[in-house]
Coordinates of N, CA and C in Angstrom, one line a residue:
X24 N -0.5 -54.9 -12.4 CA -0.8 -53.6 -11.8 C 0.4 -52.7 -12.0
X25 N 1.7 -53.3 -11.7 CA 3.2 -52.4 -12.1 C 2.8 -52.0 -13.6
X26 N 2.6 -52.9 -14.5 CA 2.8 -52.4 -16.1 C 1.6 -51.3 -16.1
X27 N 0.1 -51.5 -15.3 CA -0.4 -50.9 -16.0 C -0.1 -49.0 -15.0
X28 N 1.1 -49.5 -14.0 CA 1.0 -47.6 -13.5 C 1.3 -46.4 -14.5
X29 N 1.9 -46.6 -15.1 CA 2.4 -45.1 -16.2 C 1.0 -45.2 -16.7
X30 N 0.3 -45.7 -17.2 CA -1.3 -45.7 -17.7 C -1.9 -44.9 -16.5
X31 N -2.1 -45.1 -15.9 CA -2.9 -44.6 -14.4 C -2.3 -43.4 -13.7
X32 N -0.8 -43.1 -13.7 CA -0.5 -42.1 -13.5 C -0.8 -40.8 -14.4
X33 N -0.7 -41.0 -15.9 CA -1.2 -40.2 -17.1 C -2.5 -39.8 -17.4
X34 N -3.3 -40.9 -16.5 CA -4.8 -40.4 -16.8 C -5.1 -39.6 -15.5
X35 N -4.3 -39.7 -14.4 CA -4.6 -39.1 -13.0 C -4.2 -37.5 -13.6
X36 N -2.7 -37.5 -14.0 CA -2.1 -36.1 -14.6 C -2.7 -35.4 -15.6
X37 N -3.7 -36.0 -16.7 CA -4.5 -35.3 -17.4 C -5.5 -35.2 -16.9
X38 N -5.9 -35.9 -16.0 CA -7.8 -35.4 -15.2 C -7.1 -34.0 -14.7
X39 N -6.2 -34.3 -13.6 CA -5.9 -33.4 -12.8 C -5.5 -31.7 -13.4
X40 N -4.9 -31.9 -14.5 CA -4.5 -31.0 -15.6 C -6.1 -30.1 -15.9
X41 N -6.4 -30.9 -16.6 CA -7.8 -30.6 -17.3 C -9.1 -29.9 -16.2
X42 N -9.2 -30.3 -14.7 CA -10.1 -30.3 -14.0 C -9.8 -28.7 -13.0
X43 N -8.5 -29.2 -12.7 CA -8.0 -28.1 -11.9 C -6.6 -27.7 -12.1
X44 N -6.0 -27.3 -13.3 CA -5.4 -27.1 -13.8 C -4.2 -27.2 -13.0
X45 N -3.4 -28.2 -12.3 CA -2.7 -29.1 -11.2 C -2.0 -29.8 -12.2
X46 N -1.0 -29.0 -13.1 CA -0.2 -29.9 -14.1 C 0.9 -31.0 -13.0
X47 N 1.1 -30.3 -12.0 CA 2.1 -31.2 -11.0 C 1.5 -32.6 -10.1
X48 N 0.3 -32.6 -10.5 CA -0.6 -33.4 -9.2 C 0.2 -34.9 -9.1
X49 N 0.3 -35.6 -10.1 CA 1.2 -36.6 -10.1 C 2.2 -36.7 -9.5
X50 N 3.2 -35.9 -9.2 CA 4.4 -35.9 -9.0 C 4.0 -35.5 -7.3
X51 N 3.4 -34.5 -7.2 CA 3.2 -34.0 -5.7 C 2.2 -35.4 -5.0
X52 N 1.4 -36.4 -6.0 CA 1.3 -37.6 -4.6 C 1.9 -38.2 -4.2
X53 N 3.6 -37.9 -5.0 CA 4.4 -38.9 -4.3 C 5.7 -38.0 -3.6
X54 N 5.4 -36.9 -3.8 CA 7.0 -36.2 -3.2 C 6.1 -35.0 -2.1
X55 N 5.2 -34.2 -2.3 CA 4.4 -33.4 -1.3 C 3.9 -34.0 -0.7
X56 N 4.3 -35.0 0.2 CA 3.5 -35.7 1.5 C 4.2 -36.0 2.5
X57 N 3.9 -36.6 3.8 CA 4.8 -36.8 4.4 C 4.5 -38.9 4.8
X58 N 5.4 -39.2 4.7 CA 5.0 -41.0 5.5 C 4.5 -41.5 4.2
X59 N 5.0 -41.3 2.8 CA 4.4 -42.2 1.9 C 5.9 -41.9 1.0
X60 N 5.5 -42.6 -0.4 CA 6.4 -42.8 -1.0 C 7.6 -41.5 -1.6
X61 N 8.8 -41.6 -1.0 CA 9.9 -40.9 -1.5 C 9.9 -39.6 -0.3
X62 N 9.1 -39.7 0.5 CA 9.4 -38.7 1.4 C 10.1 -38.4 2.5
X63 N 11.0 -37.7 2.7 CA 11.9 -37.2 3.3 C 11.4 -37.1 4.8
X64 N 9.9 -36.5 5.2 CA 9.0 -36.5 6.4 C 8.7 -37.7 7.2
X65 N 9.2 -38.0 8.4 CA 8.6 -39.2 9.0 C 7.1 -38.2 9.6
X66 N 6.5 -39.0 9.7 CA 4.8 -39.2 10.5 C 5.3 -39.0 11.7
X67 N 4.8 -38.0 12.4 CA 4.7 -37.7 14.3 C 3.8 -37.1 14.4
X68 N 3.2 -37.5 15.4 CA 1.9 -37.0 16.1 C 2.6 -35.2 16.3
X69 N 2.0 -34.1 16.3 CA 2.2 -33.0 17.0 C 2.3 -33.2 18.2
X70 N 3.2 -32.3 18.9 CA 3.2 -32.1 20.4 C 2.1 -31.3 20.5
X71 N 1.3 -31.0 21.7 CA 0.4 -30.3 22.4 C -0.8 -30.3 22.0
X72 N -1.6 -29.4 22.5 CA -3.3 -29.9 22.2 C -3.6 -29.1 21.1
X73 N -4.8 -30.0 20.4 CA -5.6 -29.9 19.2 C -6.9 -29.4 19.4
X74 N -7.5 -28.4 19.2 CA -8.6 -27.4 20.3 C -9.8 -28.2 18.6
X75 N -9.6 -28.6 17.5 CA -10.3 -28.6 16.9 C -10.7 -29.8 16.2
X76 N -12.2 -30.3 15.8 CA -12.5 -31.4 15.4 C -11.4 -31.7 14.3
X77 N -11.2 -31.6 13.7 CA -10.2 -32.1 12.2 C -8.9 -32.0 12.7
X78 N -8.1 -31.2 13.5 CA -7.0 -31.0 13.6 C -7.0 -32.5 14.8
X79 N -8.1 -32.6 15.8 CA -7.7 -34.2 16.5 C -8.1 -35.0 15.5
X80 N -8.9 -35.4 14.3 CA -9.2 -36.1 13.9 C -7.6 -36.5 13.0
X81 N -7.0 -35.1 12.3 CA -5.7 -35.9 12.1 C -4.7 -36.4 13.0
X82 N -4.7 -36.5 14.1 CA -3.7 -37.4 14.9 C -4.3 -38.8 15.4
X83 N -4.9 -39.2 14.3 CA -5.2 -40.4 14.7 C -4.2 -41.8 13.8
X84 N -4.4 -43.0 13.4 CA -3.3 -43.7 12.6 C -3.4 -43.2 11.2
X85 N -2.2 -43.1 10.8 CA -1.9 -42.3 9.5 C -2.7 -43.2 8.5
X86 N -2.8 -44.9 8.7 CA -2.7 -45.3 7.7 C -4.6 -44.9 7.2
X87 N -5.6 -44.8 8.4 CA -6.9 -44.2 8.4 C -7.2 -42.5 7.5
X88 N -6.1 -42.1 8.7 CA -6.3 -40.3 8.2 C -5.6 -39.7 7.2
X89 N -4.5 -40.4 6.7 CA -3.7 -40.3 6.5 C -3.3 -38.8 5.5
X90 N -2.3 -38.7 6.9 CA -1.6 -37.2 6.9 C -0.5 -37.3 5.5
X91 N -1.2 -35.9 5.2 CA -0.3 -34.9 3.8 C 1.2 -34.1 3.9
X92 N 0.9 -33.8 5.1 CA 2.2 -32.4 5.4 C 1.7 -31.9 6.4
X93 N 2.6 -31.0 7.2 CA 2.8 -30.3 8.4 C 2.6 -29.2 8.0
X94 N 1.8 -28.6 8.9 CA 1.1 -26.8 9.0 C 1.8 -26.0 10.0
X95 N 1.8 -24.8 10.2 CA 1.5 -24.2 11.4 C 0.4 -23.4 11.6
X96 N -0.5 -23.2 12.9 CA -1.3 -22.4 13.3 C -0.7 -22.1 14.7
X97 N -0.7 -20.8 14.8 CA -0.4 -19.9 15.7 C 0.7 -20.5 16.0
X98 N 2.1 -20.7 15.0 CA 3.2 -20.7 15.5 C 3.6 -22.0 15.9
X99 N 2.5 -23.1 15.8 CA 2.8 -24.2 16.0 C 2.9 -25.5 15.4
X100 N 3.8 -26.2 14.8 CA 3.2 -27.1 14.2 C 2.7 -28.1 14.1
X101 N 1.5 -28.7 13.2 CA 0.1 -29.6 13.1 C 0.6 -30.6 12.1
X102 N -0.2 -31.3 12.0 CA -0.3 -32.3 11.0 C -1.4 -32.6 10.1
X103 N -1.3 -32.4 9.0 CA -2.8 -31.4 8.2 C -2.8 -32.3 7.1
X104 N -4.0 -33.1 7.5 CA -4.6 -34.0 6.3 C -5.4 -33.5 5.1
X105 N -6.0 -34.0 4.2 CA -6.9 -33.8 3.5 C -8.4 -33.1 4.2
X106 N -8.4 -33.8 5.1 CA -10.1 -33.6 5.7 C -9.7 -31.7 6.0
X107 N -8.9 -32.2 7.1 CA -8.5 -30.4 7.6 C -8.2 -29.4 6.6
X108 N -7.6 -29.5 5.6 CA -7.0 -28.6 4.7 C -8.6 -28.3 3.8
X109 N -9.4 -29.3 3.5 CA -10.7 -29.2 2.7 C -11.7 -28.1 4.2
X110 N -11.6 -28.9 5.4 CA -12.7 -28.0 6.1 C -12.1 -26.5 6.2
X111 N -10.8 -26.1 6.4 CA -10.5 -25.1 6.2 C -11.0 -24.0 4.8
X112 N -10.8 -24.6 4.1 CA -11.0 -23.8 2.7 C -12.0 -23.5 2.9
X113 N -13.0 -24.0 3.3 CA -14.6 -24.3 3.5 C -14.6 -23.3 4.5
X114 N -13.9 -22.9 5.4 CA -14.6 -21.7 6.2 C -14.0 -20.4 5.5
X115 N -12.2 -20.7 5.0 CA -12.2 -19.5 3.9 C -13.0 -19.1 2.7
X116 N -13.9 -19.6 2.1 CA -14.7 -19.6 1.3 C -16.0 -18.7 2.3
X117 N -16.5 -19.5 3.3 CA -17.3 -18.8 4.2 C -17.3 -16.8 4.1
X118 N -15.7 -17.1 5.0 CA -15.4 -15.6 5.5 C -15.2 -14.9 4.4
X119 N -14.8 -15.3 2.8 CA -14.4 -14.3 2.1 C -15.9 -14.3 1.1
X120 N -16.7 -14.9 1.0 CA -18.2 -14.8 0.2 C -18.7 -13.8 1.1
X121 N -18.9 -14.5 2.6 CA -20.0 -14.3 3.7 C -19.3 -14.2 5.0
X122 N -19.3 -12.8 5.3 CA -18.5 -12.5 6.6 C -19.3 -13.1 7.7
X123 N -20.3 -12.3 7.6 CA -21.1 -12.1 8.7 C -21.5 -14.0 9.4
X124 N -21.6 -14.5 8.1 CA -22.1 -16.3 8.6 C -20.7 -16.5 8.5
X125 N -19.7 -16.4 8.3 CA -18.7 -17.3 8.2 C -17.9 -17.1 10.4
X126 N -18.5 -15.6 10.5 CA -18.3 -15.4 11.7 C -19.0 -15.9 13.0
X127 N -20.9 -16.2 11.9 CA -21.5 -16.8 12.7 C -21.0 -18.5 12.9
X128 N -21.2 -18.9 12.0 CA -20.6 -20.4 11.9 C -19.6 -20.8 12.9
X129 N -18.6 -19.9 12.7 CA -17.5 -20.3 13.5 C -17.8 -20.2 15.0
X130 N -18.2 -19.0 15.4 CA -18.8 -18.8 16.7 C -19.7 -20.1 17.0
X131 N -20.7 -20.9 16.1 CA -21.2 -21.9 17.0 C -20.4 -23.3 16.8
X132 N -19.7 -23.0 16.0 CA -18.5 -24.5 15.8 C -17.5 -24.3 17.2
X133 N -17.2 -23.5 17.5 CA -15.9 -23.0 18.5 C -17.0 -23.5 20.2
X134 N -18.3 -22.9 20.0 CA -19.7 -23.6 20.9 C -19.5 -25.0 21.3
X135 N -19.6 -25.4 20.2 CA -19.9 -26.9 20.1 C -18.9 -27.7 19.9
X136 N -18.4 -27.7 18.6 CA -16.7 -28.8 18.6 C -15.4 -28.7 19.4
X137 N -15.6 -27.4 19.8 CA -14.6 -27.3 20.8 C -14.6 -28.4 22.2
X138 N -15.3 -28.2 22.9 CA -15.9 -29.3 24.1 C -15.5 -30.5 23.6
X139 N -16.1 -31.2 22.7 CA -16.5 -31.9 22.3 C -14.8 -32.7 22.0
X140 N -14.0 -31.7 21.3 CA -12.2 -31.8 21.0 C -11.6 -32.4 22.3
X141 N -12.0 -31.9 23.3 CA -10.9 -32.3 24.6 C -11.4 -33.5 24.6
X142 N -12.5 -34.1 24.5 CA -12.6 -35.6 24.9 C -12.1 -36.6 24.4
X143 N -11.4 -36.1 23.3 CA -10.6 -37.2 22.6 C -9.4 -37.2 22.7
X144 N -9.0 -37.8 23.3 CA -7.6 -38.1 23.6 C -6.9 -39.8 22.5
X145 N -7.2 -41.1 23.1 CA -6.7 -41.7 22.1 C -7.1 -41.7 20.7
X146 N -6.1 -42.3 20.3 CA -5.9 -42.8 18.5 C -6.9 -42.9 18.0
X147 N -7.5 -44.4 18.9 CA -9.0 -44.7 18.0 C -9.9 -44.0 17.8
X148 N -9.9 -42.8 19.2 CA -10.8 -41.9 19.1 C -11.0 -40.9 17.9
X149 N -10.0 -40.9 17.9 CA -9.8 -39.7 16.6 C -10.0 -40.1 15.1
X150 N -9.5 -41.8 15.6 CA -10.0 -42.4 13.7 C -11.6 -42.0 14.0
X151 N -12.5 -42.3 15.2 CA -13.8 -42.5 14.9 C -14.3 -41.1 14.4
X152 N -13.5 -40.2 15.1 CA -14.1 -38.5 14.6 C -13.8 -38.2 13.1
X153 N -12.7 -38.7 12.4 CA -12.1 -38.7 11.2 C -13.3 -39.5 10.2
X154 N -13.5 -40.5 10.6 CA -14.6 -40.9 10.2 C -16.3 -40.8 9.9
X155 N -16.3 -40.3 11.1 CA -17.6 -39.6 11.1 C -17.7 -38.1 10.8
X156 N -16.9 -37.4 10.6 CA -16.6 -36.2 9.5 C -16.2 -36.0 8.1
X157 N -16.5 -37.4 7.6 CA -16.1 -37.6 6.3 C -17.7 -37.2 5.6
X158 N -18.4 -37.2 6.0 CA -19.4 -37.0 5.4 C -19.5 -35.1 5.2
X159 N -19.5 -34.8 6.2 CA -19.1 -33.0 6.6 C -18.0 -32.9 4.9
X160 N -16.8 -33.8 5.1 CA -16.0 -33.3 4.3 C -16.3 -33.3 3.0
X161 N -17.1 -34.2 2.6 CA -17.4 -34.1 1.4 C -18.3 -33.0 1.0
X162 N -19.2 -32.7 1.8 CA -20.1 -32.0 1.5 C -19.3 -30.7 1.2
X163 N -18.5 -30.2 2.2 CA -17.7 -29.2 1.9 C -17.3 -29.2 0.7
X164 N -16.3 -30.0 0.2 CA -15.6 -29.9 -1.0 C -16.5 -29.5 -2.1
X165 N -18.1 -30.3 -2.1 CA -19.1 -30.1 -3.2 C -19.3 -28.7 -3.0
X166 N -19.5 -28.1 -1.7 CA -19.4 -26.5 -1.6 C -18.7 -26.1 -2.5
X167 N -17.4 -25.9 -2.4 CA -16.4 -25.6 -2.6 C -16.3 -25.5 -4.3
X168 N -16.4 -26.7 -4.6 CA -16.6 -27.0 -6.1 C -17.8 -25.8 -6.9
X169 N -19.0 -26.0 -6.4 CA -20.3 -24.8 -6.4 C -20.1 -23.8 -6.1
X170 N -19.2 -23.0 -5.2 CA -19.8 -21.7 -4.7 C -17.8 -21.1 -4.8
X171 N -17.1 -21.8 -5.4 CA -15.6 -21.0 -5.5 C -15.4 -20.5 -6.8
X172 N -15.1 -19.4 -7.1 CA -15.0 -18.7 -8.6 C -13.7 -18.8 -8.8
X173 N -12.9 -19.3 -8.1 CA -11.2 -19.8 -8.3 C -11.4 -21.6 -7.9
X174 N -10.5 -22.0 -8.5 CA -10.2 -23.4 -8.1 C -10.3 -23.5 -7.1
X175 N -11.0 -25.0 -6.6 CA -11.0 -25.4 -5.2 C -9.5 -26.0 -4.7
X176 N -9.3 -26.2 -5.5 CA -7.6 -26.9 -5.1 C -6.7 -25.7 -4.9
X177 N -6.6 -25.0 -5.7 CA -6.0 -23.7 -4.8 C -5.7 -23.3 -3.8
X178 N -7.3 -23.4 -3.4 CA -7.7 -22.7 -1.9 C -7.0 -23.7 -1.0
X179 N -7.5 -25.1 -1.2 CA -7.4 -26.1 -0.6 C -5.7 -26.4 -0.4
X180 N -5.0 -26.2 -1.2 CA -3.4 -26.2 -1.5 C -3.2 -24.8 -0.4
X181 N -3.9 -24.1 -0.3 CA -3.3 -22.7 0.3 C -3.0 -22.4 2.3
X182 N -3.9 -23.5 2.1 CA -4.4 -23.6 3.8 C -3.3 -24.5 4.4
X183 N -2.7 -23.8 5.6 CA -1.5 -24.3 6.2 C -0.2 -24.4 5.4
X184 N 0.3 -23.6 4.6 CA 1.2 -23.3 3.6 C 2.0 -22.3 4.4

């Protein structure tokens, strides 16, 4: 597996190159993250509460959710996985195609996930929300892929920056 990494890193760096024009993607899975290889970031849970499904589902064990980098929203800082940084794009995509639904959407997500956010309090809980929103996530990204006239990585790179 050692011999065959520079093979596997070069095919990841030319998909990534070729697909979404991410000449860096190689180098940022090992230095743009936090709690994995060469990084400077230890893994901490955020202090204080997480009002949103993805934002608790990242504080659950890293090695499940496993967190990318630290955001801020409203001044605070999060810990912003893949799932979050993808559902995010997915509502900027929303608000910048489609105001009017991206405002509706949110209005019944804020209804509904919100409530639903305070009840989770432990770890495992949050892996099970992380998990059971992986399906949501994908779907999004397939959005994203279909309905973005700019790269999805972009967007997705842009959210909590």
């Amino acid at each position: 597996m050692l011999a065959a990494s520079p093979l596997l890193i070069g095919i990841y760096s030319l998909a990534m190159a070729l697909l979404f024009l991410e000449w860096t993607a190689a180098a940022k899975a090992f230095t743009a993250t936090c709690g994995h290889t060469f990084s400077q970031i230890p893994i901490q849970p955020a202090e204080g509460e997480c009002h949103y499904l993805c934002s608790v589902a990242a504080q659950g064990h890293a090695r499940i959710v496993r967190p990318e980098r630290f955001g801020i929203r409203r001044g605070r800082v999060i810990l912003v996985n893949r799932q979050l940084a993808i559902a995010n794009a997915f509502e900027d995509l929303l608000h910048t195609r489609w105001p009017r639904f991206g405002r509706f959407s949110r209005a019944v997500y804020d209804r509904l996930g919100l409530p639903v956010s305070r009840y989770i309090r432990a770890r495992w809980m949050a892996d099970a929300v992380y998990l059971v929103m992986k399906p949501a996530e994908w779907a999004f990204y397939v959005a994203l892929l279909l309905l973005d006239s700019e790269s999805p990585e972009q967007r997705i790179d842009r959210m909590y920056r």
